[in-house]
Amino acid sequence: MRTRPLKVALLGCGVVGSEVARIMTTHADDLTARIGAPVELAGVAVRRPNRVREGVPEHLVTTDATALVKRGDIDVVVEVIGGIEPARSLITTAFEHGASVVSANKALVSQDGAALHAAAQERGADLYYEAAVAGAIPLVRPLRESLAGDKVNRVLGIVNGTTNFILDRMDGSGAGYSEALDEATALGYAEADPTADVEGFDAAAKAAILAGIAFHTRVTLDDVHREGITEVTAADIASAKRMGCTVKLLAICERAADGRSVTARVHPAMIPLAHPLASVREAYNAVFVEADAAGQLMFYGPGAGGSPTASAVLGDLVAACRNKLAGATGPGESAYSRLPVSPMGDVVTRYHISLDVADKPGVLAQVATVFAEHGVSIDTVRQQGKDGEASLVVVTHRASDAALSATVETLRRLDTVRDVASIMRVEGE
Ligand code: HSE
């Protein structure tokens, strides 16, 4: 066993960083045994040095993150600052000075993953980011390593805990979106500015990372179709219930049937109550992976929070340290497939459409004709009439998003259609 310790620089000491520091101290003997050498926290870069950080020795704390990563004796840099800058510059500088990097930064990896991987490879360093996707749940490593011999066709899951909590509350109590968001904020699940979560940016970044690894192709945040949950109404949830479904914000990455392209999307969708994802409650995450040989795999667990995210960071830290000792590197970027990412219009799925229409002879036939003209086949129709108006719920068979959009556009122009009240995709059947 080597006695000279491997040196670790921690960039950021918030909820996740302080847990990483704590576990490094409390589990030091186990980490030493697992790595084959001691690991030493050599410096902790923070923005506000005066905030008390329990368990972090004061002499290690610095506000000069750049000087820390430039020291030259750092083996692994752990970046838990988040955001694009200064994280990107610090990681690049860390590689230039020979360090490997463990990051929890989904925004950065989903935007600049290819460049970061190239910088790591150039210097013979590692870039690991298990914590960037679904907190403690092992997903990046299983996709990158355990399934490296298989062919992944689909990744489908709930990768944002905040929105799952909100939708779960709406489903459980019949609450509207704003009321459920207020509860999520009061309980600390939603941040003061919830935009990244409720508008689907967080989930889209995770979808980009998962799609890239699963399909061995470059997928960035800009390639991911994104819709958040702010437009989901109590009526949508009630409608889903009537169909034996619930509403979840799903991240869906798929290989096209002909294998020649992929798609990645994040949007609310109805899924049947019998589907395992329907029983994912509160702020938990769960992801289905479908592969040729493995079949269906499901990964489930806490997708956020200090300790769960620190668990993923520590796993990466052990891997990066082991590689350093062996003079080796772990798997880098695998983008050899170079598959194009198709637009949302090419996605094929089922739809649930609610229309407010005039309740008079011929309206149903008129609506059905519009669907037929666009090649969208209707599966079921439910109508409820009241005072000369009717609410019409149409569920379609599988159709392309482009065909469905064209159908809806035409429906909106009909005099007899007062409103297209909601359109929701139906998944998981
Ligand atoms: N805000 C995220 C969530 C966790 O609610 O799942 C960090 O990605």
Short mmCIF file of C-alpha atoms and ligand atoms in Angstrom, two decimals:
data_model
loop_
_atom_site.label_atom_id
_atom_site.label_comp_id
_atom_site.label_asym_id
_atom_site.label_seq_id
_atom_site.Cartn_x
_atom_site.Cartn_y
_atom_site.Cartn_z
CA MET A 1 0.00 0.00 0.00
CA ARG A 2 1.31 3.41 -0.96
CA THR A 3 1.66 5.75 2.00
CA ARG A 4 1.99 9.05 0.13
CA PRO A 5 -1.54 10.37 -0.03
CA LEU A 6 -3.42 11.29 -3.18
CA LYS A 7 -4.36 14.95 -2.92
CA VAL A 8 -7.88 16.16 -3.56
CA ALA A 9 -9.01 19.76 -4.16
CA LEU A 10 -12.66 20.48 -3.48
CA LEU A 11 -14.22 23.34 -5.45
CA GLY A 12 -17.41 24.37 -3.66
CA CYS A 13 -18.44 23.52 -0.13
CA GLY A 14 -22.22 23.83 -0.10
CA VAL A 15 -24.73 21.07 0.57
CA VAL A 16 -22.88 18.52 -1.58
CA GLY A 17 -19.27 19.69 -1.03
CA SER A 18 -19.52 19.68 2.75
CA GLU A 19 -20.90 16.12 2.64
CA VAL A 20 -18.01 15.05 0.38
CA ALA A 21 -15.54 16.54 2.89
CA ARG A 22 -17.31 14.89 5.81
CA ILE A 23 -17.39 11.43 4.22
CA MET A 24 -13.73 11.75 3.15
CA THR A 25 -12.89 12.29 6.83
CA THR A 26 -15.23 9.82 8.48
CA HIS A 27 -14.60 7.02 5.95
CA ALA A 28 -10.90 7.73 5.49
CA ASP A 29 -9.73 4.22 6.45
CA ASP A 30 -12.20 2.48 4.14
CA LEU A 31 -11.37 4.83 1.27
CA THR A 32 -7.64 4.18 1.81
CA ALA A 33 -8.21 0.43 1.72
CA ARG A 34 -10.39 0.61 -1.38
CA ILE A 35 -8.06 2.91 -3.30
CA GLY A 36 -4.75 1.45 -2.15
CA ALA A 37 -3.44 4.78 -0.82
CA PRO A 38 -4.68 7.44 1.56
CA VAL A 39 -6.65 10.37 0.13
CA GLU A 40 -6.08 13.78 1.62
CA LEU A 41 -8.27 16.86 1.32
CA ALA A 42 -5.61 19.35 0.22
CA GLY A 43 -7.76 22.46 -0.24
CA VAL A 44 -11.33 23.68 -0.34
CA ALA A 45 -12.24 26.63 -2.54
CA VAL A 46 -15.28 28.61 -1.44
CA ARG A 47 -16.88 31.94 -2.30
CA ARG A 48 -17.71 32.97 1.27
CA PRO A 49 -14.83 32.03 3.59
CA ASN A 50 -16.54 33.19 6.76
CA ARG A 51 -19.39 30.71 6.67
CA VAL A 52 -18.85 28.00 9.29
CA ARG A 53 -18.18 24.65 7.64
CA GLU A 54 -18.30 21.90 10.17
CA GLY A 55 -15.56 19.31 9.74
CA VAL A 56 -13.60 21.34 7.18
CA PRO A 57 -10.26 22.48 8.69
CA GLU A 58 -10.03 26.26 8.40
CA HIS A 59 -6.46 26.23 7.06
CA LEU A 60 -7.65 24.35 3.95
CA VAL A 61 -10.23 26.94 2.99
CA THR A 62 -9.35 29.42 0.24
CA THR A 63 -11.23 31.82 -2.00
CA ASP A 64 -8.64 31.43 -4.76
CA ALA A 65 -9.92 28.39 -6.66
CA THR A 66 -7.62 29.06 -9.63
CA ALA A 67 -4.48 29.00 -7.46
CA LEU A 68 -5.71 25.78 -5.85
CA VAL A 69 -6.12 23.91 -9.15
CA LYS A 70 -2.79 25.32 -10.40
CA ARG A 71 -0.81 24.06 -7.41
CA GLY A 72 0.65 21.17 -9.38
CA ASP A 73 0.42 18.60 -6.58
CA ILE A 74 -3.34 18.00 -6.84
CA ASP A 75 -4.31 14.52 -8.09
CA VAL A 76 -8.08 14.95 -8.31
CA VAL A 77 -10.24 18.07 -8.45
CA VAL A 78 -13.84 17.67 -7.28
CA GLU A 79 -16.05 20.36 -8.81
CA VAL A 80 -19.37 20.91 -7.06
CA ILE A 81 -19.82 24.61 -7.82
CA GLY A 82 -22.30 24.14 -10.68
CA GLY A 83 -23.02 26.51 -13.60
CA ILE A 84 -20.86 27.17 -16.63
CA GLU A 85 -18.26 29.66 -15.37
CA PRO A 86 -15.98 29.62 -13.45
CA ALA A 87 -16.45 25.83 -13.33
CA ARG A 88 -15.42 25.31 -16.99
CA SER A 89 -12.18 27.34 -16.69
CA LEU A 90 -11.27 25.69 -13.40
CA ILE A 91 -11.79 22.18 -14.81
CA THR A 92 -9.75 22.99 -17.91
CA THR A 93 -6.96 24.43 -15.75
CA ALA A 94 -7.09 21.34 -13.53
CA PHE A 95 -6.49 19.11 -16.59
CA GLU A 96 -3.63 21.37 -17.75
CA HIS A 97 -2.00 20.78 -14.38
CA GLY A 98 -2.34 17.01 -14.54
CA ALA A 99 -5.35 16.50 -12.27
CA SER A 100 -8.32 14.28 -12.97
CA VAL A 101 -11.75 15.80 -12.41
CA VAL A 102 -14.93 14.60 -10.72
CA SER A 103 -17.86 16.90 -11.42
CA ALA A 104 -21.54 17.06 -10.46
CA ASN A 105 -22.17 19.75 -13.05
CA LYS A 106 -25.00 18.68 -15.43
CA ALA A 107 -25.30 22.10 -17.08
CA LEU A 108 -21.62 22.16 -18.02
CA VAL A 109 -21.31 18.51 -19.06
CA SER A 110 -24.48 18.65 -21.17
CA GLN A 111 -23.22 21.76 -22.95
CA ASP A 112 -19.46 21.21 -23.18
CA GLY A 113 -18.94 17.52 -22.46
CA ALA A 114 -17.10 16.84 -25.73
CA ALA A 115 -14.55 19.64 -25.19
CA LEU A 116 -14.01 18.65 -21.57
CA HIS A 117 -13.47 15.00 -22.51
CA ALA A 118 -10.98 16.08 -25.18
CA ALA A 119 -9.09 18.22 -22.67
CA ALA A 120 -8.97 15.30 -20.22
CA GLN A 121 -7.77 12.89 -22.87
CA GLU A 122 -5.04 15.25 -24.05
CA ARG A 123 -3.58 15.26 -20.53
CA GLY A 124 -4.15 11.58 -19.76
CA ALA A 125 -6.65 12.52 -17.06
CA ASP A 126 -10.11 11.30 -16.10
CA LEU A 127 -13.42 13.14 -16.24
CA TYR A 128 -16.18 11.52 -14.18
CA TYR A 129 -19.68 12.89 -13.54
CA GLU A 130 -21.94 10.25 -12.03
CA ALA A 131 -23.40 12.88 -9.68
CA ALA A 132 -24.58 15.04 -12.60
CA VAL A 133 -27.47 12.66 -13.33
CA ALA A 134 -30.02 11.49 -10.77
CA GLY A 135 -28.00 12.03 -7.58
CA ALA A 136 -27.06 8.78 -5.88
CA ILE A 137 -28.49 6.51 -8.57
CA PRO A 138 -25.72 4.77 -10.52
CA LEU A 139 -26.58 5.45 -14.16
CA VAL A 140 -23.58 6.95 -15.91
CA ARG A 141 -21.27 4.10 -14.92
CA PRO A 142 -23.78 1.31 -15.71
CA LEU A 143 -24.43 2.83 -19.14
CA ARG A 144 -20.79 3.53 -19.85
CA GLU A 145 -19.25 0.38 -18.41
CA SER A 146 -21.70 -2.36 -17.39
CA LEU A 147 -23.69 -2.05 -20.64
CA ALA A 148 -20.66 -1.34 -22.84
CA GLY A 149 -21.15 -4.71 -24.56
CA ASP A 150 -24.86 -4.27 -25.17
CA LYS A 151 -26.93 -2.02 -27.43
CA VAL A 152 -29.14 0.45 -25.58
CA ASN A 153 -32.29 1.41 -27.45
CA ARG A 154 -34.19 3.51 -24.95
CA VAL A 155 -33.70 5.41 -21.72
CA LEU A 156 -36.95 6.55 -20.10
CA GLY A 157 -37.23 8.06 -16.69
CA ILE A 158 -38.01 10.58 -14.03
CA VAL A 159 -34.81 12.52 -13.48
CA ASN A 160 -36.05 15.58 -11.63
CA GLY A 161 -37.20 15.23 -8.05
CA THR A 162 -38.73 18.69 -7.64
CA THR A 163 -41.17 18.28 -10.51
CA ASN A 164 -41.98 14.73 -9.48
CA PHE A 165 -42.84 16.02 -6.00
CA ILE A 166 -45.14 18.71 -7.47
CA LEU A 167 -46.92 16.31 -9.86
CA ASP A 168 -47.23 13.71 -7.11
CA ARG A 169 -48.91 16.30 -4.86
CA MET A 170 -51.23 17.38 -7.68
CA ASP A 171 -52.15 13.73 -8.24
CA GLY A 172 -52.61 12.97 -4.55
CA SER A 173 -54.63 15.98 -3.45
CA GLY A 174 -56.12 17.39 -6.65
CA ALA A 175 -54.16 20.60 -6.02
CA GLY A 176 -53.36 22.97 -8.87
CA TYR A 177 -49.81 23.58 -10.07
CA SER A 178 -49.22 26.81 -8.08
CA GLU A 179 -50.48 25.32 -4.84
CA ALA A 180 -48.28 22.23 -5.24
CA LEU A 181 -45.28 24.40 -6.13
CA ASP A 182 -45.84 26.46 -2.96
CA GLU A 183 -45.82 23.29 -0.91
CA ALA A 184 -42.64 22.06 -2.62
CA THR A 185 -41.00 25.42 -1.87
CA ALA A 186 -42.11 25.41 1.77
CA LEU A 187 -40.70 21.91 2.26
CA GLY A 188 -37.38 22.81 0.62
CA TYR A 189 -37.84 20.64 -2.49
CA ALA A 190 -38.15 23.60 -4.85
CA GLU A 191 -35.61 26.41 -4.94
CA ALA A 192 -36.59 30.08 -4.52
CA ASP A 193 -36.24 30.35 -8.31
CA PRO A 194 -37.64 27.01 -9.51
CA THR A 195 -37.22 27.77 -13.24
CA ALA A 196 -34.48 25.21 -13.94
CA ASP A 197 -36.61 22.42 -12.49
CA VAL A 198 -40.18 23.36 -13.47
CA GLU A 199 -39.31 24.42 -17.02
CA GLY A 200 -37.45 21.15 -17.58
CA PHE A 201 -33.92 22.56 -18.06
CA ASP A 202 -32.44 20.36 -15.32
CA ALA A 203 -34.07 17.21 -16.72
CA ALA A 204 -33.08 18.16 -20.29
CA ALA A 205 -29.41 18.47 -19.29
CA LYS A 206 -29.59 15.01 -17.73
CA ALA A 207 -31.35 13.62 -20.81
CA ALA A 208 -28.56 14.98 -23.03
CA ILE A 209 -25.90 13.31 -20.90
CA LEU A 210 -27.76 9.99 -20.77
CA ALA A 211 -28.51 9.97 -24.52
CA GLY A 212 -24.89 10.74 -25.38
CA ILE A 213 -23.56 7.86 -23.31
CA ALA A 214 -26.34 5.40 -24.17
CA PHE A 215 -26.12 5.89 -27.93
CA HIS A 216 -22.36 6.58 -28.25
CA THR A 217 -23.14 9.81 -30.00
CA ARG A 218 -22.88 13.49 -29.16
CA VAL A 219 -26.06 14.95 -27.73
CA THR A 220 -26.06 18.41 -26.17
CA LEU A 221 -28.68 20.31 -24.22
CA ASP A 222 -29.72 22.17 -27.39
CA ASP A 223 -30.62 18.84 -29.04
CA VAL A 224 -33.18 18.00 -26.37
CA HIS A 225 -36.83 18.97 -26.92
CA ARG A 226 -37.98 20.50 -23.62
CA GLU A 227 -41.37 21.23 -22.09
CA GLY A 228 -41.81 21.87 -18.37
CA ILE A 229 -44.73 21.25 -16.03
CA THR A 230 -46.02 24.81 -15.56
CA GLU A 231 -48.93 24.24 -17.95
CA VAL A 232 -50.09 21.00 -16.34
CA THR A 233 -53.51 21.59 -14.80
CA ALA A 234 -55.59 19.81 -12.18
CA ALA A 235 -57.95 18.96 -15.10
CA ASP A 236 -55.08 17.17 -16.92
CA ILE A 237 -54.37 15.11 -13.83
CA ALA A 238 -58.07 14.30 -13.39
CA SER A 239 -58.28 13.31 -17.05
CA ALA A 240 -55.23 11.06 -16.64
CA LYS A 241 -56.90 9.40 -13.66
CA ARG A 242 -60.01 8.66 -15.69
CA MET A 243 -57.75 6.83 -18.17
CA GLY A 244 -56.04 4.84 -15.39
CA CYS A 245 -52.92 6.99 -15.77
CA THR A 246 -50.89 9.55 -13.86
CA VAL A 247 -48.82 12.47 -15.15
CA LYS A 248 -45.01 12.48 -14.83
CA LEU A 249 -42.27 14.69 -16.26
CA LEU A 250 -40.36 12.19 -18.36
CA ALA A 251 -36.95 12.26 -19.98
CA ILE A 252 -37.04 9.98 -23.02
CA CYS A 253 -34.02 9.13 -25.16
CA GLU A 254 -34.69 6.77 -28.06
CA ARG A 255 -32.92 5.16 -30.92
CA ALA A 256 -35.12 5.33 -34.05
CA ALA A 257 -36.62 2.03 -35.22
CA ASP A 258 -34.27 2.00 -38.25
CA GLY A 259 -31.31 2.64 -35.92
CA ARG A 260 -30.14 5.60 -38.02
CA SER A 261 -30.94 8.46 -35.63
CA VAL A 262 -31.82 9.22 -32.04
CA THR A 263 -34.17 11.59 -30.22
CA ALA A 264 -34.07 13.12 -26.76
CA ARG A 265 -36.98 14.90 -25.14
CA VAL A 266 -38.34 16.05 -21.81
CA HIS A 267 -42.06 16.73 -21.34
CA PRO A 268 -44.97 15.86 -19.09
CA ALA A 269 -46.72 12.68 -20.16
CA MET A 270 -49.47 10.36 -19.01
CA ILE A 271 -48.30 6.89 -18.03
CA PRO A 272 -50.49 3.97 -16.97
CA LEU A 273 -50.74 3.37 -13.22
CA ALA A 274 -49.49 -0.17 -13.84
CA HIS A 275 -46.17 1.17 -15.16
CA PRO A 276 -43.41 1.05 -12.51
CA LEU A 277 -42.63 4.76 -13.08
CA ALA A 278 -46.17 5.64 -11.96
CA SER A 279 -45.36 4.53 -8.42
CA VAL A 280 -42.29 6.77 -8.12
CA ARG A 281 -43.48 9.16 -5.44
CA GLU A 282 -42.36 12.46 -3.95
CA ALA A 283 -38.87 13.61 -4.97
CA TYR A 284 -37.53 10.20 -5.99
CA ASN A 285 -36.05 9.50 -9.41
CA ALA A 286 -36.27 6.32 -11.50
CA VAL A 287 -34.91 5.44 -14.91
CA PHE A 288 -35.71 2.56 -17.26
CA VAL A 289 -33.00 1.41 -19.62
CA GLU A 290 -33.91 -0.94 -22.46
CA ALA A 291 -31.10 -2.80 -24.16
CA ASP A 292 -30.97 -5.56 -26.80
CA ALA A 293 -29.48 -8.28 -24.63
CA ALA A 294 -30.18 -7.05 -21.11
CA GLY A 295 -33.87 -6.33 -21.71
CA GLN A 296 -35.46 -3.85 -19.31
CA LEU A 297 -33.51 -2.50 -16.35
CA MET A 298 -34.83 -0.08 -13.76
CA PHE A 299 -32.73 2.21 -11.58
CA TYR A 300 -34.44 3.88 -8.64
CA GLY A 301 -33.45 6.09 -5.73
CA PRO A 302 -32.91 9.58 -4.36
CA GLY A 303 -32.00 11.90 -7.20
CA ALA A 304 -30.94 14.94 -5.21
CA GLY A 305 -29.73 16.12 -1.82
CA GLY A 306 -26.35 16.50 -0.17
CA SER A 307 -25.63 12.94 0.99
CA PRO A 308 -26.99 11.07 -2.05
CA THR A 309 -25.12 13.33 -4.46
CA ALA A 310 -21.95 13.07 -2.33
CA SER A 311 -22.24 9.27 -2.54
CA ALA A 312 -22.00 9.48 -6.35
CA VAL A 313 -19.10 11.95 -6.12
CA LEU A 314 -17.20 9.67 -3.74
CA GLY A 315 -17.66 6.68 -6.05
CA ASP A 316 -16.11 8.69 -8.88
CA LEU A 317 -13.35 9.93 -6.60
CA VAL A 318 -12.37 6.36 -5.70
CA ALA A 319 -12.33 5.41 -9.41
CA ALA A 320 -10.22 8.45 -10.37
CA CYS A 321 -7.77 7.78 -7.50
CA ARG A 322 -7.42 4.09 -8.43
CA ASN A 323 -6.66 5.08 -12.02
CA LYS A 324 -4.04 7.59 -10.85
CA LEU A 325 -2.30 4.90 -8.83
CA ALA A 326 -2.41 2.47 -11.77
CA GLY A 327 -1.11 5.13 -14.17
CA ALA A 328 -4.23 4.52 -16.23
CA THR A 329 -7.41 6.33 -17.20
CA GLY A 330 -11.01 5.19 -17.17
CA PRO A 331 -13.33 5.26 -20.19
CA GLY A 332 -13.40 8.59 -21.99
CA GLU A 333 -16.00 9.93 -24.39
CA SER A 334 -17.50 7.33 -26.72
CA ALA A 335 -19.17 9.14 -29.62
CA TYR A 336 -18.12 6.91 -32.50
CA SER A 337 -21.72 6.24 -33.65
CA ARG A 338 -22.19 9.87 -34.73
CA LEU A 339 -25.94 9.44 -35.07
CA PRO A 340 -27.95 12.53 -35.97
CA VAL A 341 -30.42 13.77 -33.37
CA SER A 342 -33.83 14.00 -35.06
CA PRO A 343 -36.25 16.85 -34.40
CA MET A 344 -39.29 16.44 -32.18
CA GLY A 345 -41.55 16.24 -35.22
CA ASP A 346 -40.10 12.79 -35.97
CA VAL A 347 -40.97 11.38 -32.54
CA VAL A 348 -43.75 8.81 -32.69
CA THR A 349 -46.02 8.31 -29.70
CA ARG A 350 -49.67 8.43 -28.55
CA TYR A 351 -51.61 11.56 -27.60
CA HIS A 352 -54.43 12.57 -25.29
CA ILE A 353 -56.23 15.67 -26.59
CA SER A 354 -59.02 17.56 -24.81
CA LEU A 355 -61.25 19.76 -26.96
CA ASP A 356 -64.13 22.04 -26.08
CA VAL A 357 -66.57 21.83 -28.98
CA ALA A 358 -70.09 22.81 -29.96
CA ASP A 359 -72.52 20.01 -29.15
CA LYS A 360 -74.43 19.66 -32.40
CA PRO A 361 -74.83 17.12 -35.19
CA GLY A 362 -71.76 16.45 -37.32
CA VAL A 363 -69.15 17.94 -34.97
CA LEU A 364 -67.70 14.59 -33.92
CA ALA A 365 -67.50 13.52 -37.57
CA GLN A 366 -65.82 16.82 -38.48
CA VAL A 367 -63.21 16.39 -35.74
CA ALA A 368 -62.62 12.74 -36.70
CA THR A 369 -62.12 13.78 -40.33
CA VAL A 370 -59.35 16.22 -39.36
CA PHE A 371 -57.51 13.41 -37.55
CA ALA A 372 -57.99 11.10 -40.55
CA GLU A 373 -56.78 13.73 -43.04
CA HIS A 374 -53.49 14.00 -41.16
CA GLY A 375 -53.04 10.23 -40.90
CA VAL A 376 -53.58 10.21 -37.14
CA SER A 377 -55.60 7.20 -36.08
CA ILE A 378 -58.02 7.59 -33.17
CA ASP A 379 -58.00 4.94 -30.44
CA THR A 380 -60.78 6.19 -28.13
CA VAL A 381 -63.16 9.16 -27.93
CA ARG A 382 -65.04 10.26 -24.84
CA GLN A 383 -67.64 13.00 -24.94
CA GLN A 384 -69.48 14.81 -22.20
CA GLY A 385 -72.12 17.35 -23.21
CA LYS A 386 -73.45 20.34 -21.27
CA ASP A 387 -75.59 23.32 -22.36
CA GLY A 388 -74.89 23.10 -26.09
CA GLU A 389 -71.14 22.64 -25.49
CA ALA A 390 -69.24 19.38 -25.17
CA SER A 391 -65.91 18.31 -23.90
CA LEU A 392 -64.27 15.81 -26.20
CA VAL A 393 -61.31 13.68 -25.18
CA VAL A 394 -59.51 11.93 -28.01
CA VAL A 395 -56.75 9.38 -27.44
CA THR A 396 -54.80 8.49 -30.57
CA HIS A 397 -52.82 5.52 -31.72
CA ARG A 398 -49.14 6.13 -32.39
CA ALA A 399 -48.47 9.07 -34.69
CA SER A 400 -45.61 11.45 -35.37
CA ASP A 401 -45.41 14.67 -33.41
CA ALA A 402 -45.44 16.56 -36.71
CA ALA A 403 -48.72 14.89 -37.77
CA LEU A 404 -50.28 15.58 -34.39
CA SER A 405 -49.22 19.25 -34.46
CA ALA A 406 -50.71 19.67 -37.94
CA THR A 407 -53.93 18.01 -36.73
CA VAL A 408 -54.20 20.36 -33.77
CA GLU A 409 -53.50 23.39 -35.93
CA THR A 410 -56.38 22.45 -38.23
CA LEU A 411 -58.69 21.68 -35.31
CA ARG A 412 -58.05 25.14 -33.87
CA ARG A 413 -59.32 26.68 -37.10
CA LEU A 414 -62.68 24.89 -36.98
CA ASP A 415 -65.59 27.15 -35.94
CA THR A 416 -67.06 24.29 -33.94
CA VAL A 417 -63.89 23.83 -31.86
CA ARG A 418 -64.00 26.44 -29.10
CA ASP A 419 -60.68 25.46 -27.52
CA VAL A 420 -57.97 22.81 -27.61
CA ALA A 421 -57.82 22.63 -23.84
CA SER A 422 -54.86 20.29 -23.48
CA ILE A 423 -52.55 18.02 -25.42
CA MET A 424 -50.53 15.44 -23.57
CA ARG A 425 -48.41 12.56 -24.80
CA VAL A 426 -49.17 9.07 -23.52
CA GLU A 427 -46.07 6.96 -22.79
CA GLY A 428 -45.08 3.72 -21.18
CA GLU A 429 -47.63 1.42 -22.76
N1 HSE B 1 -33.05 20.03 -8.72
C1 HSE B 1 -32.85 18.66 -9.07
C2 HSE B 1 -34.10 17.87 -8.78
C3 HSE B 1 -31.71 18.01 -8.37
O1 HSE B 1 -35.10 18.40 -8.32
O2 HSE B 1 -34.08 16.68 -9.04
C4 HSE B 1 -30.40 18.38 -8.95
O3 HSE B 1 -30.34 18.03 -10.29
#
